[in-house]
XYZ file of C-alpha atoms in Angstrom:
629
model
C -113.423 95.321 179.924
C -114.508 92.530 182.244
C -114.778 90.591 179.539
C -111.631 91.054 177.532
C -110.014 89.990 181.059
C -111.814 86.986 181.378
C -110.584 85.382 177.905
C -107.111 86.695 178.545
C -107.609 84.437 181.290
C -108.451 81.384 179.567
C -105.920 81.420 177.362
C -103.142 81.743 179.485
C -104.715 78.692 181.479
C -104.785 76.584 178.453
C -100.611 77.568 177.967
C -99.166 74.657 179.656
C -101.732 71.782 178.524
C -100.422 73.225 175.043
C -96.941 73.141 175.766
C -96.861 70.129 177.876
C -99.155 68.198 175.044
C -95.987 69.515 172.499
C -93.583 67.954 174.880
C -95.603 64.997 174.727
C -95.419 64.883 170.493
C -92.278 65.387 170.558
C -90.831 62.443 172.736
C -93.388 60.228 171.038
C -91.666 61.126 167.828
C -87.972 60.147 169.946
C -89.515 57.036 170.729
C -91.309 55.914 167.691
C -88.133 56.786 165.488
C -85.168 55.722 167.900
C -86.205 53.786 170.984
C -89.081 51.298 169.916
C -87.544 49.296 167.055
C -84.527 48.330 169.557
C -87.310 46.968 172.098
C -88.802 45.396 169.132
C -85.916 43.720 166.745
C -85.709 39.688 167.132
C -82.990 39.654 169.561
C -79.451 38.021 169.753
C -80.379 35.180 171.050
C -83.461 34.361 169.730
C -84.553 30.875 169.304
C -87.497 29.182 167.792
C -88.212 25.354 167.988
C -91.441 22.990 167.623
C -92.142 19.593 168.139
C -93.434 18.215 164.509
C -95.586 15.372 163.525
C -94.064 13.764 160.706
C -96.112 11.162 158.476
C -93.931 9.155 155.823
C -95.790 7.104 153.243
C -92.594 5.642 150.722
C -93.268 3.794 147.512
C -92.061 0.674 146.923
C -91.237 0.293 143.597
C -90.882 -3.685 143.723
C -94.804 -4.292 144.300
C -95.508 -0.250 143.085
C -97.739 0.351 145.977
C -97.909 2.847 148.874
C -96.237 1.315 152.129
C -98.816 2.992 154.422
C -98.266 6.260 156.510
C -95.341 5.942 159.185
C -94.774 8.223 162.474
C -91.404 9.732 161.792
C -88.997 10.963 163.808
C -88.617 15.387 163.466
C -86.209 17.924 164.586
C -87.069 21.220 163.631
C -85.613 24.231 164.877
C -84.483 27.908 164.206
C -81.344 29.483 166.481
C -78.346 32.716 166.259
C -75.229 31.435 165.209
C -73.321 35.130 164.837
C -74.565 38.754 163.917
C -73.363 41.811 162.134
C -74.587 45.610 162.857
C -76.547 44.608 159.802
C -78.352 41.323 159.911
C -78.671 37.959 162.213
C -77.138 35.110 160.924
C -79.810 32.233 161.877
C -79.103 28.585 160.579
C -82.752 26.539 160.823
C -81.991 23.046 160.984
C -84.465 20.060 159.843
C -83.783 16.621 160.306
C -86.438 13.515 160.100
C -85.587 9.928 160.655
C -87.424 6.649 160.726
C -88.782 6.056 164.729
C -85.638 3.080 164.370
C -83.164 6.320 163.963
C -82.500 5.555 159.517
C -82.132 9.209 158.581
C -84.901 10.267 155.474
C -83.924 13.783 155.277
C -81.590 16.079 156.690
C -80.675 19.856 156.095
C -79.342 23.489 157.688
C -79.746 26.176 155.823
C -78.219 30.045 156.789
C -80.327 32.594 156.689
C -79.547 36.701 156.857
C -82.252 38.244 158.791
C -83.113 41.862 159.066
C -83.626 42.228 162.960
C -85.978 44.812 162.805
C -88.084 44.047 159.951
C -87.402 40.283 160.170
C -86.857 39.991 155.951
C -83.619 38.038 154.479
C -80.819 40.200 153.375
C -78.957 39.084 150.383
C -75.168 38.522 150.870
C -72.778 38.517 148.297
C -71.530 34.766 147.801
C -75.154 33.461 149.271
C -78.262 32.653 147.460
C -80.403 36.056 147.092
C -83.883 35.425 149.266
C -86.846 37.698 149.234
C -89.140 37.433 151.691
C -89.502 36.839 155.663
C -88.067 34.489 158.254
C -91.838 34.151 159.281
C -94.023 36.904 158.393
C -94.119 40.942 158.567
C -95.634 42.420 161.705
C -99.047 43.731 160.998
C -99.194 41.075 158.599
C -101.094 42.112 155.616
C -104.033 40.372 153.977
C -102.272 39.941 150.835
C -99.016 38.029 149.280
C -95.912 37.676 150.698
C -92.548 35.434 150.166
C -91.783 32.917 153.213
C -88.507 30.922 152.431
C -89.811 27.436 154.559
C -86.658 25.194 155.221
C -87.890 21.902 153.655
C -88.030 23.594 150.043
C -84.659 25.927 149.234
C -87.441 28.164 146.850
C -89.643 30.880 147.844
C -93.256 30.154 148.828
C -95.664 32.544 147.684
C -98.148 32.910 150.655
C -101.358 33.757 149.557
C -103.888 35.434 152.613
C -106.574 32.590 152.980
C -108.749 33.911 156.185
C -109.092 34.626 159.502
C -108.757 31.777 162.142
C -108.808 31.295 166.041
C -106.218 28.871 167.827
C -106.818 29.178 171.537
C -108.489 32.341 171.559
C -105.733 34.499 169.423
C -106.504 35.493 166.247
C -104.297 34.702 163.423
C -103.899 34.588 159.755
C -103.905 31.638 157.339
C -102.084 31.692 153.976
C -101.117 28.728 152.017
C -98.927 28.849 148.835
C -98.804 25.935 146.264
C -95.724 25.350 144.436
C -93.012 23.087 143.245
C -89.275 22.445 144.276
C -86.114 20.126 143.475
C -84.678 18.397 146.168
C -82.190 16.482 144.623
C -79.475 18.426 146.480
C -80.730 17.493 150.021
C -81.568 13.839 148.952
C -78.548 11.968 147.630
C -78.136 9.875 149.979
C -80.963 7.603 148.102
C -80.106 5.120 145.202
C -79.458 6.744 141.963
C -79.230 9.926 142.576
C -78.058 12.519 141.552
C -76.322 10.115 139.093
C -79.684 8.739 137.170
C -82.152 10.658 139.025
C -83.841 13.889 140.493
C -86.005 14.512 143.103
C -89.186 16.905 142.671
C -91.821 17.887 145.163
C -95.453 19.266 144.516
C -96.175 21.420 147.760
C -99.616 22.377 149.391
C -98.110 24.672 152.610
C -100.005 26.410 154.930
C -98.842 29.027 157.676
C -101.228 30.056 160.146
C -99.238 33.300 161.693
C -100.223 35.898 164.767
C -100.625 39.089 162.779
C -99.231 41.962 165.051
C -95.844 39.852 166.081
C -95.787 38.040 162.555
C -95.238 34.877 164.453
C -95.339 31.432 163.225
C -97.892 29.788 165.428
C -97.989 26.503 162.961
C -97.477 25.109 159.328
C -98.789 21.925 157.890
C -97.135 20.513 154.613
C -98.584 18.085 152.651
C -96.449 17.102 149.872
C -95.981 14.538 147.203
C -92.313 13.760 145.841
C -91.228 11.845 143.181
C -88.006 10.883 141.168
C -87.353 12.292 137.283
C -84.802 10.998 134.699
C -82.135 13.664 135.279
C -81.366 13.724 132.242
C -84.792 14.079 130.132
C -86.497 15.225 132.733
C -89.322 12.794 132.304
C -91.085 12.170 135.393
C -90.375 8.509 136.965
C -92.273 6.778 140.279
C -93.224 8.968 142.995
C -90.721 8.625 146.325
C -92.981 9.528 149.126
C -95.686 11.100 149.940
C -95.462 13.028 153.328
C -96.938 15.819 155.608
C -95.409 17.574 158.802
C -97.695 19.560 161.278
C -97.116 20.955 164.591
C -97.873 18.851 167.513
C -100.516 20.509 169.952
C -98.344 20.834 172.506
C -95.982 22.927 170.213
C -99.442 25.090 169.148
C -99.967 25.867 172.262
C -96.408 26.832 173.345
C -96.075 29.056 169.907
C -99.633 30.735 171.112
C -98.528 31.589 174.628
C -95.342 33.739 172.738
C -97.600 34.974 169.952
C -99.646 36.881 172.570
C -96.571 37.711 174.809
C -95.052 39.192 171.753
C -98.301 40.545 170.316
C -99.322 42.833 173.485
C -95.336 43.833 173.671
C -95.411 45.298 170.307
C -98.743 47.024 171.429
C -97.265 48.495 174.194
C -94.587 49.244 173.044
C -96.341 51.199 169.487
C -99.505 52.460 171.180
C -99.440 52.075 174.858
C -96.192 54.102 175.577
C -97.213 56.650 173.374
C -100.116 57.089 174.972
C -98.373 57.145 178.083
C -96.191 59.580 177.493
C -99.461 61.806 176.333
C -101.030 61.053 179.993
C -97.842 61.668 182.009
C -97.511 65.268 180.250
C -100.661 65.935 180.589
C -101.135 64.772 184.090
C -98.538 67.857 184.838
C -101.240 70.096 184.005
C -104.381 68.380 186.171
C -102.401 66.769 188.885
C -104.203 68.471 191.982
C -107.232 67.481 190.176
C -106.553 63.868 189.777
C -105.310 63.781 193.423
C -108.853 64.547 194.823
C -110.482 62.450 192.041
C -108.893 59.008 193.063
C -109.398 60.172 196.645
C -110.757 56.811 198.880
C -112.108 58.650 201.662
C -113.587 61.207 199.401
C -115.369 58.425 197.380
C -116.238 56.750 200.843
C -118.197 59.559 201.780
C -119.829 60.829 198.567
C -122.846 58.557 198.139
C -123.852 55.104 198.618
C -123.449 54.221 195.119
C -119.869 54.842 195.900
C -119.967 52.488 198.703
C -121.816 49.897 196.834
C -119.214 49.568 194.128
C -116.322 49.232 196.821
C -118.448 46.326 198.450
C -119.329 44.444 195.856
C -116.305 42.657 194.926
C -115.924 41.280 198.391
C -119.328 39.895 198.253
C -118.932 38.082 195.464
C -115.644 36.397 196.276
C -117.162 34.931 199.588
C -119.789 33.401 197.223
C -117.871 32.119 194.586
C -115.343 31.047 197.687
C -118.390 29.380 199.575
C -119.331 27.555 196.277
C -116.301 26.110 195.645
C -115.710 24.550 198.772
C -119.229 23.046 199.077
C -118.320 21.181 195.501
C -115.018 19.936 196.931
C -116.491 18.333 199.738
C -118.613 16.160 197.045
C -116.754 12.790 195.817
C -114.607 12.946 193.308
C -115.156 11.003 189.839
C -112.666 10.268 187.245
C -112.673 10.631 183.573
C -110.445 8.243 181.402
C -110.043 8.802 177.420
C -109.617 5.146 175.955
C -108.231 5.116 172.623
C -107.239 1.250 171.889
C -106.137 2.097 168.056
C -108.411 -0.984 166.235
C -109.990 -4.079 167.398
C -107.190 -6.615 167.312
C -108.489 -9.589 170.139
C -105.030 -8.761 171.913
C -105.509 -4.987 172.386
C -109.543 -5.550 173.416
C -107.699 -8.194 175.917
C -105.595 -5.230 177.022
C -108.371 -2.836 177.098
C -110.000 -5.280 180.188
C -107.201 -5.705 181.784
C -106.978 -2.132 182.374
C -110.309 -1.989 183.513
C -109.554 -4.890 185.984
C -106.501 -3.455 186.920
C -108.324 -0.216 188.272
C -111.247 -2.027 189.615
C -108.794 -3.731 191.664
C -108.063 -0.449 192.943
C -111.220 0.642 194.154
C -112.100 2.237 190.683
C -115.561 1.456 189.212
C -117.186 2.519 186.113
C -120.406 4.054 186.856
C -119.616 4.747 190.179
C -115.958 6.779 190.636
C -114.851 6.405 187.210
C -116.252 7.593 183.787
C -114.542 6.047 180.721
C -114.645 7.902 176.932
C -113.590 5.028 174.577
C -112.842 5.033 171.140
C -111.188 3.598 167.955
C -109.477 4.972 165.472
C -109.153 2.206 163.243
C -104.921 3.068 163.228
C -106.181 6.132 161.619
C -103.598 8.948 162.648
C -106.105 11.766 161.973
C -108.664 9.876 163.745
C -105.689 9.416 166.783
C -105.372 13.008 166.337
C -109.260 14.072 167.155
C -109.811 11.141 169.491
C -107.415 12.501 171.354
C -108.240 16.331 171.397
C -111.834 15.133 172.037
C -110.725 13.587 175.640
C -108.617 17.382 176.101
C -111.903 18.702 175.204
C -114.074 16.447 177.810
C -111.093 17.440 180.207
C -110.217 13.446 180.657
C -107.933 13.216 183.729
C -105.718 10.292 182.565
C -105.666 8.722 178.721
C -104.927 5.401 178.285
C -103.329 4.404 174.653
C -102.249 1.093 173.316
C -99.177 0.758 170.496
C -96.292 2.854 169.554
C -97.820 4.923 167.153
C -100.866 5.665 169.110
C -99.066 6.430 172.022
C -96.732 8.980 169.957
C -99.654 10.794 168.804
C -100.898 11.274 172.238
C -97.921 12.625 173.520
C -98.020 15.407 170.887
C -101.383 16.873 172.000
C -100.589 16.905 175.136
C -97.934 17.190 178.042
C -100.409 17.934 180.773
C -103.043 15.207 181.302
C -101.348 11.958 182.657
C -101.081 9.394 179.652
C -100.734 5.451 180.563
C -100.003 2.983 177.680
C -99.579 -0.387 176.874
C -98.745 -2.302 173.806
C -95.391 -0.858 173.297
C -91.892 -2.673 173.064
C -89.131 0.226 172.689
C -90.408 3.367 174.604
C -87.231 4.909 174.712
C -85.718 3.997 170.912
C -89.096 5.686 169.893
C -89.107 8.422 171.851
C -92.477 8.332 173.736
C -90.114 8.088 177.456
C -87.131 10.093 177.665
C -84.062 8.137 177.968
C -82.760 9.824 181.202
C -84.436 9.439 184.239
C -84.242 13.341 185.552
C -86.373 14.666 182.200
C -90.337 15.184 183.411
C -92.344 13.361 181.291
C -96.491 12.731 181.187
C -96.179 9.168 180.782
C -95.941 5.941 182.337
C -96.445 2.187 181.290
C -96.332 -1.252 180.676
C -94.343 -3.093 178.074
C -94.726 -5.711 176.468
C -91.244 -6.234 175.609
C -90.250 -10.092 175.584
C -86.566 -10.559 174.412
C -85.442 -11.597 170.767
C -82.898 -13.984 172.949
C -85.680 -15.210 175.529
C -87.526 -15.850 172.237
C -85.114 -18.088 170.280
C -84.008 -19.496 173.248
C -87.582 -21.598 173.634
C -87.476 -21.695 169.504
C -84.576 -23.524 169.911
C -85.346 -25.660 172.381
C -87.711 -27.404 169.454
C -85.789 -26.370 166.320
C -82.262 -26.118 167.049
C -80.765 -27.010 163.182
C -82.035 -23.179 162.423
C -78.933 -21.657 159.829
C -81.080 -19.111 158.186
C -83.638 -17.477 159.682
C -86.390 -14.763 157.431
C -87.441 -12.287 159.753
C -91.228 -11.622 158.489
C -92.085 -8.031 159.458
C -94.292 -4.586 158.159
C -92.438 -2.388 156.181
C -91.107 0.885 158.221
C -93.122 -0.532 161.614
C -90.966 1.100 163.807
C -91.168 -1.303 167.008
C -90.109 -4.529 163.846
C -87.257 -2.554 162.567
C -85.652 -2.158 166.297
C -86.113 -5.970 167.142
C -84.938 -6.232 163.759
C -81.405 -5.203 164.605
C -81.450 -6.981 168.309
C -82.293 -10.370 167.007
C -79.493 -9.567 164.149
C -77.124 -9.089 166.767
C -77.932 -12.017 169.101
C -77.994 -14.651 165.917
C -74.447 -13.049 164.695
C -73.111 -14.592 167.526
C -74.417 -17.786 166.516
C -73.273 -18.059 162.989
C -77.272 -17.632 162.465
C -77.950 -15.336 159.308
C -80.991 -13.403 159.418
C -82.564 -12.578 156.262
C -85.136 -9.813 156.931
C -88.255 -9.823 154.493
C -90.400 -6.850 155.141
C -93.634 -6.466 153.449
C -96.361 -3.695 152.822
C -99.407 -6.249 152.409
C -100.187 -9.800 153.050
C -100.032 -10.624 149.344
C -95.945 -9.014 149.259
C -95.219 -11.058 152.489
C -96.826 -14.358 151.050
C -94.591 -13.778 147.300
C -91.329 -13.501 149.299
C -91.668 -15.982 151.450
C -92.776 -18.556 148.887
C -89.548 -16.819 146.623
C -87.118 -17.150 149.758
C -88.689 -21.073 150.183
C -87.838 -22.204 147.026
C -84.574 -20.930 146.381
C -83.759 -22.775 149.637
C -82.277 -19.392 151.430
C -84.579 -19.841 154.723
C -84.956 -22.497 157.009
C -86.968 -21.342 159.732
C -89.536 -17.986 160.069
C -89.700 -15.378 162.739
C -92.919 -13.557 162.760
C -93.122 -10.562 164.264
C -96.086 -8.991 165.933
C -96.999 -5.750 164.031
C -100.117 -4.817 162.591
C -99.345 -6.945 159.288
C -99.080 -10.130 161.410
C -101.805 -9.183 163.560
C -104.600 -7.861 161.085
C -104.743 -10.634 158.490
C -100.962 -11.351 158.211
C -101.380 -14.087 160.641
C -103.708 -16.733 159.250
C -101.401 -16.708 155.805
C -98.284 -16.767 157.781
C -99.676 -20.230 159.950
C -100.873 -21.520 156.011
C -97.509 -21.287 154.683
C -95.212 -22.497 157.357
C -97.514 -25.827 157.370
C -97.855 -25.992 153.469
C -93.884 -25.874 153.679
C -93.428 -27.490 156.773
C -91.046 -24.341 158.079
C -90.370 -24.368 161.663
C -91.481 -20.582 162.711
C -92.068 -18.552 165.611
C -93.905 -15.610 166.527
C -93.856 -12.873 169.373
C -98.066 -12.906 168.425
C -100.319 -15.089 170.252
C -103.048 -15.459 167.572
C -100.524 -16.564 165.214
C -99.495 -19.594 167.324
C -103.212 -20.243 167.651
C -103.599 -20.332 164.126
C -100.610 -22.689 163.042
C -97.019 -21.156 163.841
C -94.846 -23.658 165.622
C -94.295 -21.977 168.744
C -94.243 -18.495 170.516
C -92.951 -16.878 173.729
C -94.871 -13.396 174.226
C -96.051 -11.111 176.621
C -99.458 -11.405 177.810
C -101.898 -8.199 176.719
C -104.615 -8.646 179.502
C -101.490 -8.764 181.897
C -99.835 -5.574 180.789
C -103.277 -4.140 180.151
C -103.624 -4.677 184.053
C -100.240 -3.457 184.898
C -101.405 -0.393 183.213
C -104.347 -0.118 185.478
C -102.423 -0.685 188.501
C -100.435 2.627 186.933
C -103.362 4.072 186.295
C -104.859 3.818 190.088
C -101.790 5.400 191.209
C -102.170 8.473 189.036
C -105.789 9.413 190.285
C -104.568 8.696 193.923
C -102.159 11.648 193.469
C -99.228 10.034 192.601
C -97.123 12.371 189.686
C -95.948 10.203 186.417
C -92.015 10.309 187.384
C -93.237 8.711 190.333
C -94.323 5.490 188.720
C -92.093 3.116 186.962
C -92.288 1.742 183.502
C -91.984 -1.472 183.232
C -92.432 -4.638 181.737
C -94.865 -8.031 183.493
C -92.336 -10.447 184.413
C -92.560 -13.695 182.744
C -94.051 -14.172 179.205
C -96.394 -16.741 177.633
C -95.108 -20.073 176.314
C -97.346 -21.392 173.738
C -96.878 -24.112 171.228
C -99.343 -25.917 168.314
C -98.977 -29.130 169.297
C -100.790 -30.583 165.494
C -97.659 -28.292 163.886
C -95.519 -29.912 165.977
C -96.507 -33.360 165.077
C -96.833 -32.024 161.170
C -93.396 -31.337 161.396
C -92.058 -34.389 163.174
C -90.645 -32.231 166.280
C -90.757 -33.792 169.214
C -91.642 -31.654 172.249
C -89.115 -31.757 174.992
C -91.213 -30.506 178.216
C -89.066 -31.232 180.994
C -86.796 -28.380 179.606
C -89.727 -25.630 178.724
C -91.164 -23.138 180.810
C -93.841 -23.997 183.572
C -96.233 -21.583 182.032
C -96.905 -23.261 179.124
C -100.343 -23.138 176.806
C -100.909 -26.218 174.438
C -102.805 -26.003 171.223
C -104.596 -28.810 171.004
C -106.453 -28.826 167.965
């Protein structure tokens, strides 16, 4: 009888866990069902944007070459414009442009999106679209359709692998396919009339599984015109990629994993919750004396140990720290000087100098990582993540593009350049004062009217002048435009000749030269002067005995008339100077970009003779350089 008692006993002990655990079920089931996809669904105002790096190489069909890879300007972004009980209306906008604002390609596209399961719903008057905005949640390891806004055609993802950005795990798939963009591209010659545009696509989405978050994409793709009519395939148009910038990587991670461990929560860690809570109904006076302090306290000392412990440690790891403040600090700066031009080397010491001045020493306070990457982007690229890597406090980059790459990986570490002309017009300082940026430097801007001005001085029957530049250098293409505007009010025309190679720029000038349309040359300093361009471009304005100028030093040295330019070992030190105030403690908005204030007046005095120009010095500038021989 004692017995039967006993288990009649047990059982009604065990009721409430039962019906409490039931209770539990149940409003697991209200949650899953109802609740969870409204905490989950891409809201109404969602918005998505990245910073892109954008590399343009175009085709030039007059010398069919390659004009080199470009730095392009990219806007890419994804943001609510309405919604319907039903879907999200989302337009994603893409828009690149040349670094000297000419517009390559432009387009908004409207998507439908499913807010809970994030697909595209079709609409009756709009293209039908399978697939995802981005990806499914608890993305799968096999195909899916992702509708990517440079290419109106569905790209069949294919699972590649498991990778790791920044510690969070993510997917890779890459789809390779083809796509007309004749539609989007009419603004160029011929088309649509005589021609199409087609595109052979290698994409790759790297995407946070759980969320189905786009964490970065990299396009490579090669486009190229066909007959529209035959279809025949013509000359290619460009050949281009886009990839995240770091900075945008890192952003997209930071949401991935806010998303990711939402979503977790909210499918597994409330329902789990809601299990404890009911349960905890059922246990509660026995939890109370578990989690007691003062009943732990006095239990054992094992007990005691483990409440210790962490205390301990922090006055050690507390005591360490402050014992390696108190030792003096030394500074690590990532050089990347982009090739070995004599100018930016100059530049490179007068950095050095500058900080030396300032009570910074190599070897002693001051640790330098230096490297060239040959104007190499992908090289830029890893130099640069290599200095992140070495945790660099301050990187110092010379020229436009080098600079612009920097500022993509990062918008932490204090970056100081030199070497640049048009900061602002290329977007590596923003134009208004109040926006925070990472960067501070020293121009070398001397202006196209300064310029002509001391041209003039010496050749003042100029009527038509070639501007001699590289093909899509951004920096050119802006002083380009100023010195068109300062010679318009002159009467002067400028006839622009921009080149891909040494071997274009010497066939147009010799072209230009004999059918008497120049008069005088403007050289600018880009890498095509600077690399080899120079020596041919001295050879040829002596052979023709054309008056020419230059804003580059060693083209003067070699045989152009004259040139008024900034000095590289003087901005180089300006940059220093920056640079000094930076590791003191001073924040980037702090210090002032800026440009050295005079230039460098230099003039081949055996051109001068060779063209019978008589050299007026009472009206030059007192810092004047004469080339003897």
């Amino acid at each position: 009888m004692r017995k039967k008692k006993v288990e009649k006993h047990t059982m009604l002990s065990y009721r409430p866990v039962l019906v409490n655990l039931l209770i539990g079920i149940i409003l697991i089931a209200i949650w899953t069902l109802f609740i969870a996809p409204e905490f989950k669904k891409i809201s109404a105002n969602f918005n998505y944007s990245a910073q892109i790096l954008s590399l343009d190489n175009f085709y030039d069909e007059h010398t069919g070459k390659f004009e080199g890879e470009h730095i392009s300007r990219t806007q890419f972004s994804y943001v609510v414009e309405g919604q319907t009980p039903s879907y999200l209306i989302i337009k994603n906008t893409f828009r690149v442009s040349k670094l000297s604002n000419t517009p390559i390609f432009h387009v908004n596209r409207t998507y439908y999106i499913d807010p809970y399961s994030g697909q595209h719903v079709a609409i009756n008057g709009d293209k039908e679209r399978n697939g995802y905005l981005f990806a499914p949640r608890y993305a799968p390891k096999d195909n899916f359709f992702y509708w990517h806004i440079n290419y109106d055609a569905p790209a069949p993802m294919q699972y590649m692998g498991k990778e790791k950005i920044e510690d969070l795990m993510v997917y890779k798939y890459q789809a390779k396919y083809q796509a007309d963009q004749t539609k989007e591209l009419t603004h160029l010659q011929g088309v649509p009339e005589k021609k199409g545009v087609k595109t052979d696509i290698d994409l790759q989405i790297w995407i946070e599984p759980v969320s189905g978050w786009l964490i970065k994409y990299f396009d490579n793709t090669h486009a190229y015109f066909y007959d529209i009519k035959t279809g025949a395939k013509l000359n290619p148009w460009n050949t281009f990629s886009n990839r995240y910038t770091q900075n945008s990587i890192h952003d997209k991670v930071i949401e991935a994993k806010k998303l990711k461990w939402n979503i977790l929560f909210i499918d597994f860690g409330v329902p789990l919750l809601i299990i404890v809570v009911c349960l905890s109904f059922s246990f509660r006076k026995d939890l109370m004396r578990m989690f007691s302090i003062r009943q732990i306290w006095q239990s054992n000392w094992a007990m005691r140990a483990a409440l210790i412990t962490p205390a301990v440690l922090f006055f050690i790891a507390s005591s360490s720290f402050i014992i390696e403040a108190k030792k003096e600090p030394k500074f690590r700066i990532g050089i990347s000087y982009w090739n070995n031009n004599p100018e930016l080397l100059s530049a490179l010491q007068g950095f050095k100098d500058g900080l030396a001045e300032n009570g910074y020493y190599e070897g002693i306070n001051l640790e330098f990582l230096t490297d060239n990457p040959e104007s190499n982007v992908e090289k830029q690229i890893s130099i640069i993540q290599s200095f992140l890597q070495n945790n660099v406090n301050l990187i110092f980059t010379l020229t436009t593009p080098g600079t612009l790459i920097a500022k993509g990986i990062t918008t932490k570490i204090p970056i100081v350049f030199t070497d640049v002309s048009y900061p602002t017009a290329t977007g590596i300082i923003p134009l208004h004062a109040q926006i925070k940026s990472n960067l501070v430097g020293a121009l070398n801007y001397i202006s196209p009217a300064d310029q002509f001005y001391h041209f003039e001085l010496l050749f003042p029957q100029t009527s038509n002048l070639g501007f001699v530049y590289q093909k899509g250098e951004p920096d050119s293409e802006i002083q380009l435009q100023e010195f068109k505007a300062i010679l318009a009010q002159r009467n002067i025309h400028l006839i622009p000749i921009p080149a891909i190679d040494v071997t274009a720029m010497k066939k147009q000038i010799i072209e230009k030269i004999h059918k008497q349309e120049i008069n005088a040359l403007y050289f600018a300093c880009d890498t095509l002067i600077r690399d080899k361009g120079h020596k041919v471009a001295a050879n040829l304005s002596r052979e023709y005995k054309i008056p020419s100028f230059s804003c580059d030093k060693e083209s003067v040295s070699e045989g152009i008339l004259i040139g008024y330019f900034a000095d590289l070992y003087t901005t180089g030190k300006l940059a220093g100077y920056k640079a000094a105030l930076l590791l003191q403690g001073a924040e980037t908005d702090w210090v002032k970009t800026e440009t050295t204030e005079n230039g460098i007046l230099m003039i081949n005095i055996p051109t001068a003779k060779l063209l019978g120009i008589t050299i007026p010095y009472d009206e030059l500038d007192n810092n004047l350089t004469l080339i003897e021989h």
